[in-house]
């Protein structure tokens, strides 16, 4: 099943949308040179305190108390409001749509207006129409909500197969990151479809480096699970694994051309660690995104007059609060992800291990001592419940006292606490440097990003579609 009807409909509707745009007053006439090279970084779930935790981890890693994340050093600093069209607390689909298209939509919706029928073009699609080559990069699966908002139009973010069909049919030049959750359906394989559309699929650093500029590439990590999986957690990434920073390096090489390029880069696993409340894992993901930003910054220094770099977030995840003095070394000393801990815990549960064995595992991962009597009792009860549970499932919405105490105590040792396993509605930071970067100062709605980008790329004012019912 190829979903050709939707693709045909989209090809018909999008030009109509563009022709039916109704101009609105935005910023005054373009005062800046055009942005020929655009790097659009999104830290999924990365609020101000997530940045701070990453920076504290960097201090510990480098043994330098003055170490600072590059994203926090950029000359323009502002904030974005994140609510969706129908909820005070957004999800990644609605927030991604706002950041990608300049329009609010309802939670779970990808690239459509709230009527869940009308597609709106993303800044990536508009940049492509303007002649720029486009790359979409992420540390998670390519059909996940945030990257999907830049190339897909679906009523539900969970429609992974049709989303990945739209990826395979997209006119863009470069996709890189995890594989596709919606890879196959009824015998059809969307990577095979992508090949028929001219894409080369690479699954190693060597294969990617061999591709010539101008080749259309879908680059996956070197793994037997890479066609379905996200990139490895940064805290345990092997040298053989391609990093997000390396994907950006190759993207610059493949996309660079006389007309310019647009590249969206998502640090998606910041959000996953935030949902888990796994502070050590989260900190390393933020540091990794900052390392990726350095690659773009190197390019900017060579092309300062026509390059724009922005880095922001779709929302904050975890409701983080600062409760004490941060401990940089504690954050830097994590050597395994929370996911790895869960896998080890499952094996202990299967083998009906003792509480002492389970606590030894927790201690090796989180360095929890000392515990209060109440905490120790909670963890003992929690372990007994885990042994009795069947089937064994881990869901961050249903963590039991043993796991919850591990997470809570670890965050407190670092100097922080989480208040939810979900998202919050706090404003998220946006930082920028380069052509037109001063437009991103202050506190603004998240829909302004694409509206400003459109003006900076094309030299024309962004116009807003008359939404149904208005």
CSV table of C-alpha atoms in Angstrom, one decimal:
chain,number,residue,atom,x,y,z
A,1,UNK,CA,0.0,0.0,0.0
A,2,UNK,CA,1.7,3.3,-1.2
A,3,UNK,CA,-0.9,5.9,-0.1
A,4,UNK,CA,-0.7,7.5,-3.5
A,5,UNK,CA,-4.0,9.2,-3.1
A,6,UNK,CA,-2.7,11.4,-0.2
A,7,UNK,CA,0.5,12.2,-2.1
A,8,UNK,CA,-1.5,13.3,-5.1
A,9,UNK,CA,-3.8,15.3,-2.9
A,10,UNK,CA,-0.9,17.0,-1.2
A,11,UNK,CA,0.7,18.0,-4.5
A,12,UNK,CA,-2.6,19.5,-5.5
A,13,UNK,CA,-3.4,21.2,-2.2
A,14,UNK,CA,0.0,22.7,-1.3
A,15,UNK,CA,0.3,25.0,-4.4
A,16,UNK,CA,-3.3,26.1,-3.8
A,17,UNK,CA,-2.5,26.9,-0.2
A,18,UNK,CA,0.4,29.0,-1.4
A,19,UNK,CA,-1.7,30.8,-4.0
A,20,UNK,CA,-4.5,31.5,-1.4
A,21,UNK,CA,-2.2,33.0,1.2
A,22,UNK,CA,-3.5,36.3,2.6
A,23,UNK,CA,-0.8,38.8,3.5
A,24,UNK,CA,-0.5,40.1,7.0
A,25,UNK,CA,1.6,42.8,8.6
A,26,UNK,CA,4.8,41.4,9.9
A,27,UNK,CA,8.2,42.9,10.5
A,28,UNK,CA,9.0,45.9,8.4
A,29,UNK,CA,10.8,45.5,5.1
A,30,UNK,CA,13.7,43.1,5.1
A,31,UNK,CA,16.7,44.8,6.6
A,32,UNK,CA,19.1,41.8,6.5
A,33,UNK,CA,21.0,40.0,3.8
A,34,UNK,CA,19.3,36.7,2.8
A,35,UNK,CA,20.1,33.6,4.8
A,36,UNK,CA,21.7,31.3,2.3
A,37,UNK,CA,22.7,28.6,4.8
A,38,UNK,CA,20.3,27.8,7.7
A,39,UNK,CA,20.9,25.5,10.6
A,40,UNK,CA,17.8,24.9,12.7
A,41,UNK,CA,18.5,23.0,15.9
A,42,UNK,CA,15.7,21.6,18.0
A,43,UNK,CA,16.4,20.1,21.4
A,44,UNK,CA,13.3,18.0,22.0
A,45,UNK,CA,12.2,18.6,25.6
A,46,UNK,CA,15.2,21.0,26.3
A,47,UNK,CA,14.1,23.7,28.6
A,48,UNK,CA,16.4,26.2,30.4
A,49,UNK,CA,17.2,23.8,33.2
A,50,UNK,CA,17.9,20.9,30.8
A,51,UNK,CA,20.5,23.3,29.3
A,52,UNK,CA,21.8,24.0,32.7
A,53,UNK,CA,22.1,20.3,33.6
A,54,UNK,CA,24.0,19.8,30.4
A,55,UNK,CA,26.4,22.6,31.2
A,56,UNK,CA,27.0,21.3,34.7
A,57,UNK,CA,27.8,17.9,33.1
A,58,UNK,CA,30.2,19.6,30.7
A,59,UNK,CA,32.0,21.2,33.7
A,60,UNK,CA,32.5,17.8,35.2
A,61,UNK,CA,33.6,16.1,31.9
A,62,UNK,CA,36.2,18.8,31.2
A,63,UNK,CA,37.2,19.4,34.9
A,64,UNK,CA,36.7,23.1,34.1
A,65,UNK,CA,34.4,25.0,36.4
A,66,UNK,CA,34.1,27.8,33.8
A,67,UNK,CA,33.0,25.5,30.9
A,68,UNK,CA,29.9,26.8,29.1
A,69,UNK,CA,27.7,25.3,26.5
A,70,UNK,CA,28.1,27.0,23.1
A,71,UNK,CA,24.3,27.4,22.8
A,72,UNK,CA,24.4,29.5,25.9
A,73,UNK,CA,27.2,31.7,24.5
A,74,UNK,CA,25.3,32.7,21.3
A,75,UNK,CA,24.8,36.5,21.1
A,76,UNK,CA,21.0,36.4,20.8
A,77,UNK,CA,19.0,34.8,23.6
A,78,UNK,CA,15.2,34.7,23.8
A,79,UNK,CA,12.2,32.5,24.7
A,80,UNK,CA,9.4,30.8,22.9
A,81,UNK,CA,5.8,30.1,24.2
A,82,UNK,CA,4.8,26.6,23.4
A,83,UNK,CA,1.0,26.0,23.9
A,84,UNK,CA,-0.8,24.2,21.1
A,85,UNK,CA,-4.1,25.1,19.5
A,86,UNK,CA,-6.1,23.0,21.8
A,87,UNK,CA,-4.0,22.4,24.9
A,88,UNK,CA,-2.0,24.5,27.3
A,89,UNK,CA,0.6,21.8,27.4
A,90,UNK,CA,1.7,20.8,23.9
A,91,UNK,CA,3.0,17.5,22.6
A,92,UNK,CA,5.9,17.2,20.1
A,93,UNK,CA,3.6,16.9,17.0
A,94,UNK,CA,1.8,20.2,17.7
A,95,UNK,CA,4.9,22.0,18.8
A,96,UNK,CA,6.9,20.6,15.9
A,97,UNK,CA,4.1,21.8,13.5
A,98,UNK,CA,4.3,25.3,15.0
A,99,UNK,CA,8.1,25.4,14.7
A,100,UNK,CA,8.1,23.9,11.2
A,101,UNK,CA,5.1,25.6,9.5
A,102,UNK,CA,4.3,28.8,11.5
A,103,UNK,CA,0.9,27.5,12.4
A,104,UNK,CA,-0.7,26.2,15.6
A,105,UNK,CA,-2.4,22.9,15.5
A,106,UNK,CA,-3.9,20.3,17.9
A,107,UNK,CA,-1.8,17.8,19.9
A,108,UNK,CA,-1.0,14.7,17.9
A,109,UNK,CA,-1.4,16.4,14.5
A,110,UNK,CA,1.5,16.6,12.1
A,111,UNK,CA,1.7,19.4,9.5
A,112,UNK,CA,-2.1,20.0,9.3
A,113,UNK,CA,-4.3,22.8,10.6
A,114,UNK,CA,-6.6,22.0,13.5
A,115,UNK,CA,-9.3,20.8,11.1
A,116,UNK,CA,-6.9,17.8,10.6
A,117,UNK,CA,-7.5,18.0,6.8
A,118,UNK,CA,-5.7,21.1,5.5
A,119,UNK,CA,-1.9,20.7,5.0
A,120,UNK,CA,0.4,23.6,5.5
A,121,UNK,CA,3.9,23.7,4.0
A,122,UNK,CA,6.9,23.5,6.3
A,123,UNK,CA,9.8,25.8,6.1
A,124,UNK,CA,11.8,22.9,4.7
A,125,UNK,CA,9.3,22.5,1.9
A,126,UNK,CA,9.3,26.2,1.3
A,127,UNK,CA,13.1,26.4,1.3
A,128,UNK,CA,13.2,23.6,-1.2
A,129,UNK,CA,10.8,25.5,-3.4
A,130,UNK,CA,13.1,28.5,-3.2
A,131,UNK,CA,16.0,26.4,-4.5
A,132,UNK,CA,17.8,25.4,-1.3
A,133,UNK,CA,18.9,21.8,-0.7
A,134,UNK,CA,17.3,20.4,2.4
A,135,UNK,CA,18.5,18.0,5.1
A,136,UNK,CA,16.5,16.5,8.0
A,137,UNK,CA,18.6,15.0,10.8
A,138,UNK,CA,17.7,13.5,14.2
A,139,UNK,CA,19.0,11.3,16.9
A,140,UNK,CA,15.7,9.4,17.0
A,141,UNK,CA,13.7,7.7,14.3
A,142,UNK,CA,13.1,9.8,11.2
A,143,UNK,CA,9.4,9.3,11.2
A,144,UNK,CA,9.1,10.5,14.8
A,145,UNK,CA,6.9,13.6,15.5
A,146,UNK,CA,9.4,16.4,15.3
A,147,UNK,CA,11.3,15.5,12.1
A,148,UNK,CA,8.0,14.4,10.5
A,149,UNK,CA,6.6,17.9,10.9
A,150,UNK,CA,9.1,19.1,8.3
A,151,UNK,CA,8.1,16.7,5.5
A,152,UNK,CA,4.8,15.0,6.4
A,153,UNK,CA,1.1,15.9,6.8
A,154,UNK,CA,-0.9,13.5,9.0
A,155,UNK,CA,-3.8,13.6,11.4
A,156,UNK,CA,-1.9,11.4,13.9
A,157,UNK,CA,1.7,11.3,14.8
A,158,UNK,CA,1.4,7.6,15.3
A,159,UNK,CA,0.7,7.1,11.6
A,160,UNK,CA,4.3,5.9,11.2
A,161,UNK,CA,3.9,4.0,7.9
A,162,UNK,CA,2.2,6.8,5.9
A,163,UNK,CA,4.6,9.3,7.4
A,164,UNK,CA,7.5,7.2,6.2
A,165,UNK,CA,5.9,6.9,2.8
A,166,UNK,CA,5.9,10.7,2.6
A,167,UNK,CA,9.6,10.7,3.7
A,168,UNK,CA,10.4,8.3,0.8
A,169,UNK,CA,8.6,10.5,-1.6
A,170,UNK,CA,10.0,13.8,-0.3
A,171,UNK,CA,12.1,15.9,-2.7
A,172,UNK,CA,14.8,16.6,-0.1
A,173,UNK,CA,18.4,15.7,-0.5
A,174,UNK,CA,19.4,14.3,2.9
A,175,UNK,CA,17.9,12.4,5.8
A,176,UNK,CA,20.0,11.2,8.6
A,177,UNK,CA,19.5,9.6,12.0
A,178,UNK,CA,17.6,6.6,13.3
A,179,UNK,CA,15.6,4.4,10.9
A,180,UNK,CA,11.8,4.2,10.4
A,181,UNK,CA,9.3,2.9,12.9
A,182,UNK,CA,6.9,2.7,9.9
A,183,UNK,CA,9.4,0.9,7.7
A,184,UNK,CA,7.2,-1.9,6.4
A,185,UNK,CA,3.5,-2.6,5.8
A,186,UNK,CA,1.9,-5.5,4.0
A,187,UNK,CA,5.2,-6.4,2.4
A,188,UNK,CA,6.1,-2.9,1.3
A,189,UNK,CA,9.3,-1.4,2.5
A,190,UNK,CA,9.7,2.3,2.5
A,191,UNK,CA,13.5,2.3,2.2
A,192,UNK,CA,13.1,0.3,-1.0
A,193,UNK,CA,10.5,2.9,-2.1
A,194,UNK,CA,13.1,5.6,-1.3
A,195,UNK,CA,15.6,3.8,-3.5
A,196,UNK,CA,13.3,3.8,-6.4
A,197,UNK,CA,12.9,7.6,-5.9
A,198,UNK,CA,16.7,8.1,-6.2
A,199,UNK,CA,17.9,7.9,-2.6
A,200,UNK,CA,21.0,6.0,-1.6
A,201,UNK,CA,20.7,4.2,1.8
A,202,UNK,CA,23.9,4.2,3.9
A,203,UNK,CA,24.5,2.3,7.1
A,204,UNK,CA,28.0,3.1,8.1
A,205,UNK,CA,30.3,6.1,8.4
A,206,UNK,CA,32.4,4.7,5.5
A,207,UNK,CA,29.4,4.4,3.2
A,208,UNK,CA,28.2,7.9,4.0
A,209,UNK,CA,31.7,9.4,3.4
A,210,UNK,CA,31.8,7.7,-0.1
A,211,UNK,CA,28.7,9.6,-1.3
A,212,UNK,CA,29.4,12.5,-3.6
A,213,UNK,CA,27.8,15.9,-3.2
A,214,UNK,CA,24.5,16.0,-5.1
A,215,UNK,CA,23.7,12.4,-4.2
A,216,UNK,CA,20.4,12.0,-2.3
A,217,UNK,CA,21.1,10.1,0.8
A,218,UNK,CA,19.2,8.5,3.7
A,219,UNK,CA,22.0,7.8,6.3
A,220,UNK,CA,21.4,5.4,9.1
A,221,UNK,CA,23.6,4.2,12.0
A,222,UNK,CA,25.8,1.1,11.6
A,223,UNK,CA,23.6,-1.4,13.5
A,224,UNK,CA,21.6,-4.5,12.8
A,225,UNK,CA,18.7,-2.6,14.2
A,226,UNK,CA,19.4,0.7,12.5
A,227,UNK,CA,16.4,0.4,10.1
A,228,UNK,CA,14.1,0.7,13.0
A,229,UNK,CA,16.0,2.2,15.9
A,230,UNK,CA,17.1,5.6,17.2
A,231,UNK,CA,20.8,6.4,17.5
A,232,UNK,CA,22.5,5.0,20.7
A,233,UNK,CA,22.4,6.9,23.9
A,234,UNK,CA,25.3,9.3,23.9
A,235,UNK,CA,26.6,8.1,27.3
A,236,UNK,CA,27.3,4.7,25.9
A,237,UNK,CA,27.9,5.5,22.2
A,238,UNK,CA,30.7,3.4,20.6
A,239,UNK,CA,33.4,4.8,18.4
A,240,UNK,CA,31.8,2.7,15.5
A,241,UNK,CA,28.5,4.5,15.9
A,242,UNK,CA,27.9,7.6,13.9
A,243,UNK,CA,27.1,10.6,16.0
A,244,UNK,CA,24.6,13.4,15.2
A,245,UNK,CA,27.6,15.8,14.9
A,246,UNK,CA,29.1,13.5,12.2
A,247,UNK,CA,25.8,13.4,10.4
A,248,UNK,CA,25.9,17.3,10.3
A,249,UNK,CA,29.5,17.3,9.0
A,250,UNK,CA,28.5,15.0,6.2
A,251,UNK,CA,25.3,17.0,5.6
A,252,UNK,CA,27.3,20.1,5.0
A,253,UNK,CA,29.5,18.3,2.5
A,254,UNK,CA,26.6,16.8,0.6
A,255,UNK,CA,24.3,19.8,0.7
A,256,UNK,CA,26.6,22.7,0.1
A,257,UNK,CA,25.9,24.4,-3.3
A,258,UNK,CA,25.7,27.8,-4.9
A,259,UNK,CA,22.0,28.3,-3.9
A,260,UNK,CA,22.5,27.3,-0.3
A,261,UNK,CA,20.9,24.8,2.1
A,262,UNK,CA,18.5,24.4,5.0
A,263,UNK,CA,19.2,21.8,7.7
A,264,UNK,CA,17.0,20.8,10.6
A,265,UNK,CA,18.8,18.9,13.4
A,266,UNK,CA,16.9,17.4,16.3
A,267,UNK,CA,18.3,16.2,19.6
A,268,UNK,CA,15.4,13.9,20.1
A,269,UNK,CA,16.6,11.7,23.0
A,270,UNK,CA,16.8,14.7,25.4
A,271,UNK,CA,13.0,14.3,25.5
A,272,UNK,CA,13.2,10.5,26.0
A,273,UNK,CA,15.5,10.9,28.9
A,274,UNK,CA,13.3,13.7,30.3
A,275,UNK,CA,10.2,11.4,30.2
A,276,UNK,CA,12.3,8.8,32.2
A,277,UNK,CA,13.5,11.5,34.6
A,278,UNK,CA,17.0,10.1,33.9
A,279,UNK,CA,19.2,13.0,34.7
A,280,UNK,CA,22.5,11.5,33.9
A,281,UNK,CA,21.4,10.2,30.5
A,282,UNK,CA,19.7,13.5,29.8
A,283,UNK,CA,22.8,15.6,30.6
A,284,UNK,CA,24.9,13.7,28.1
A,285,UNK,CA,22.3,14.2,25.3
A,286,UNK,CA,22.4,17.9,25.9
A,287,UNK,CA,26.2,17.9,25.7
A,288,UNK,CA,26.0,15.9,22.5
A,289,UNK,CA,23.6,18.4,20.9
A,290,UNK,CA,26.0,21.2,21.9
A,291,UNK,CA,28.9,19.3,20.2
A,292,UNK,CA,26.7,19.1,17.1
A,293,UNK,CA,26.1,22.9,17.3
A,294,UNK,CA,29.9,23.4,17.2
A,295,UNK,CA,30.0,21.8,13.7
A,296,UNK,CA,27.6,24.4,12.4
A,297,UNK,CA,29.5,27.1,14.2
A,298,UNK,CA,32.7,26.1,12.4
A,299,UNK,CA,30.8,26.6,9.1
A,300,UNK,CA,29.4,29.9,10.3
A,301,UNK,CA,32.8,31.3,10.9
A,302,UNK,CA,33.7,30.6,7.3
A,303,UNK,CA,30.4,32.0,6.0
A,304,UNK,CA,29.4,34.7,8.5
A,305,UNK,CA,27.6,37.0,6.0
A,306,UNK,CA,25.0,34.5,4.8
A,307,UNK,CA,24.5,31.9,7.5
A,308,UNK,CA,21.9,31.7,10.3
A,309,UNK,CA,22.1,29.3,13.2
A,310,UNK,CA,19.2,29.0,15.7
A,311,UNK,CA,18.7,26.5,18.5
A,312,UNK,CA,15.6,26.1,20.5
A,313,UNK,CA,13.1,23.4,21.8
A,314,UNK,CA,9.6,22.3,21.1
A,315,UNK,CA,8.7,22.1,24.8
A,316,UNK,CA,10.2,21.2,28.2
A,317,UNK,CA,10.0,17.7,29.5
A,318,UNK,CA,10.1,16.7,33.1
A,319,UNK,CA,9.1,19.9,34.9
A,320,UNK,CA,12.6,20.3,36.2
A,321,UNK,CA,13.4,22.4,39.2
A,322,UNK,CA,16.7,23.3,40.8
A,323,UNK,CA,16.8,22.4,44.5
A,324,UNK,CA,20.4,22.6,45.6
A,325,UNK,CA,24.0,23.1,44.5
A,326,UNK,CA,24.7,21.3,41.3
A,327,UNK,CA,27.2,18.4,41.3
A,328,UNK,CA,29.0,18.5,38.0
A,329,UNK,CA,31.2,15.5,38.7
A,330,UNK,CA,28.2,13.3,39.7
A,331,UNK,CA,26.6,14.1,36.4
A,332,UNK,CA,29.8,13.4,34.4
A,333,UNK,CA,30.4,10.1,36.1
A,334,UNK,CA,27.4,8.2,34.6
A,335,UNK,CA,28.7,5.5,32.2
A,336,UNK,CA,25.5,3.8,31.2
A,337,UNK,CA,22.0,4.9,30.1
A,338,UNK,CA,18.8,4.5,32.1
A,339,UNK,CA,17.6,2.2,29.3
A,340,UNK,CA,20.7,-0.1,29.9
A,341,UNK,CA,19.8,-0.2,33.6
A,342,UNK,CA,16.2,-1.2,32.8
A,343,UNK,CA,17.5,-4.1,30.6
A,344,UNK,CA,19.7,-5.3,33.4
A,345,UNK,CA,16.8,-5.0,35.9
A,346,UNK,CA,14.6,-7.1,33.7
A,347,UNK,CA,17.2,-9.9,33.8
A,348,UNK,CA,17.2,-9.7,37.6
A,349,UNK,CA,13.4,-9.9,37.7
A,350,UNK,CA,13.4,-12.9,35.4
A,351,UNK,CA,15.9,-14.7,37.7
A,352,UNK,CA,13.9,-13.7,40.9
A,353,UNK,CA,17.0,-11.9,42.3
A,354,UNK,CA,17.1,-10.7,45.8
A,355,UNK,CA,16.6,-7.1,46.8
A,356,UNK,CA,20.3,-6.9,47.8
A,357,UNK,CA,21.2,-7.9,44.2
A,358,UNK,CA,18.8,-5.3,42.8
A,359,UNK,CA,20.1,-2.6,45.1
A,360,UNK,CA,23.7,-3.4,44.1
A,361,UNK,CA,22.7,-2.8,40.5
A,362,UNK,CA,21.0,0.5,41.4
A,363,UNK,CA,24.0,1.5,43.4
A,364,UNK,CA,26.4,0.9,40.5
A,365,UNK,CA,24.3,3.0,38.2
A,366,UNK,CA,23.1,5.8,40.4
A,367,UNK,CA,25.5,5.8,43.5
A,368,UNK,CA,22.5,6.3,45.9
A,369,UNK,CA,23.9,5.9,49.4
A,370,UNK,CA,22.9,7.0,51.9
A,371,UNK,CA,19.2,6.1,52.0
A,372,UNK,CA,16.7,7.2,54.6
A,373,UNK,CA,14.9,4.4,56.4
A,374,UNK,CA,11.7,5.4,54.5
A,375,UNK,CA,13.5,5.3,51.1
A,376,UNK,CA,15.0,1.9,51.8
A,377,UNK,CA,11.6,0.5,52.8
A,378,UNK,CA,10.0,2.0,49.6
A,379,UNK,CA,12.6,0.4,47.5
A,380,UNK,CA,12.3,-3.0,49.2
A,381,UNK,CA,8.5,-2.9,48.7
A,382,UNK,CA,9.0,-1.8,45.1
A,383,UNK,CA,11.3,-4.7,44.3
A,384,UNK,CA,8.8,-7.1,45.7
A,385,UNK,CA,6.1,-5.7,43.4
A,386,UNK,CA,8.4,-5.9,40.4
A,387,UNK,CA,9.0,-9.6,41.1
A,388,UNK,CA,5.3,-10.2,41.3
A,389,UNK,CA,4.5,-8.3,38.1
A,390,UNK,CA,3.7,-10.2,34.9
A,391,UNK,CA,4.3,-9.5,32.1
A,392,UNK,CA,7.3,-7.3,32.7
A,393,UNK,CA,6.7,-3.9,31.2
A,394,UNK,CA,8.4,-0.6,31.9
A,395,UNK,CA,6.4,2.6,31.2
A,396,UNK,CA,7.5,5.9,32.6
A,397,UNK,CA,3.9,6.7,33.6
A,398,UNK,CA,3.8,3.6,35.8
A,399,UNK,CA,7.2,3.3,37.4
A,400,UNK,CA,7.1,1.6,40.8
A,401,UNK,CA,8.7,2.8,44.0
A,402,UNK,CA,12.0,0.9,43.4
A,403,UNK,CA,12.6,2.6,40.0
A,404,UNK,CA,11.1,5.9,41.1
A,405,UNK,CA,13.4,6.2,44.1
A,406,UNK,CA,16.4,5.5,41.9
A,407,UNK,CA,15.4,8.4,39.6
A,408,UNK,CA,14.4,10.8,42.4
A,409,UNK,CA,17.6,10.3,44.4
A,410,UNK,CA,19.8,10.6,41.4
A,411,UNK,CA,18.3,13.9,40.4
A,412,UNK,CA,18.6,15.2,44.0
A,413,UNK,CA,22.2,14.2,44.2
A,414,UNK,CA,22.8,16.3,41.0
A,415,UNK,CA,21.0,19.2,42.6
A,416,UNK,CA,17.7,19.0,40.8
A,417,UNK,CA,14.3,17.4,40.8
A,418,UNK,CA,11.6,16.4,38.3
A,419,UNK,CA,8.0,17.2,38.9
A,420,UNK,CA,6.4,15.2,36.1
A,421,UNK,CA,7.2,12.4,33.6
A,422,UNK,CA,5.4,14.4,31.0
A,423,UNK,CA,5.7,17.8,29.4
A,424,UNK,CA,5.3,21.2,31.0
A,425,UNK,CA,4.1,24.6,29.6
A,426,UNK,CA,7.1,26.7,30.5
A,427,UNK,CA,8.7,28.9,27.9
A,428,UNK,CA,11.7,27.4,26.2
A,429,UNK,CA,14.9,29.2,25.3
A,430,UNK,CA,15.9,30.1,21.8
A,431,UNK,CA,19.5,31.2,20.9
A,432,UNK,CA,20.8,32.5,17.6
A,433,UNK,CA,23.7,33.9,15.6
A,434,UNK,CA,24.1,35.2,12.1
A,435,UNK,CA,21.8,36.7,9.4
A,436,UNK,CA,18.6,38.1,11.0
A,437,UNK,CA,19.4,36.6,14.4
A,438,UNK,CA,18.3,39.7,16.3
A,439,UNK,CA,14.7,38.9,15.3
A,440,UNK,CA,14.7,36.1,17.8
A,441,UNK,CA,15.2,38.3,20.9
A,442,UNK,CA,12.6,38.5,23.7
A,443,UNK,CA,9.7,36.3,24.4
A,444,UNK,CA,7.6,35.3,21.4
A,445,UNK,CA,5.2,32.6,20.2
A,446,UNK,CA,6.8,29.5,18.7
A,447,UNK,CA,5.0,30.2,15.4
A,448,UNK,CA,7.3,33.2,14.7
A,449,UNK,CA,10.4,31.1,14.0
A,450,UNK,CA,9.3,29.7,10.6
A,451,UNK,CA,7.7,33.1,9.7
A,452,UNK,CA,11.0,34.9,10.3
A,453,UNK,CA,13.0,32.1,8.5
A,454,UNK,CA,10.8,32.4,5.4
A,455,UNK,CA,11.5,36.1,5.2
A,456,UNK,CA,15.2,35.7,5.8
A,457,UNK,CA,15.5,32.9,3.2
A,458,UNK,CA,13.3,34.4,0.4
A,459,UNK,CA,13.4,38.1,1.1
A,460,UNK,CA,9.6,38.1,1.1
A,461,UNK,CA,7.2,38.7,3.9
A,462,UNK,CA,5.5,35.5,5.3
A,463,UNK,CA,1.7,35.4,4.6
A,464,UNK,CA,-0.8,33.6,6.7
A,465,UNK,CA,-3.4,31.2,5.3
A,466,UNK,CA,-7.0,32.0,6.1
A,467,UNK,CA,-7.8,29.1,8.3
A,468,UNK,CA,-11.1,27.2,7.9
A,469,UNK,CA,-14.0,28.7,9.9
A,470,UNK,CA,-12.4,32.2,10.1
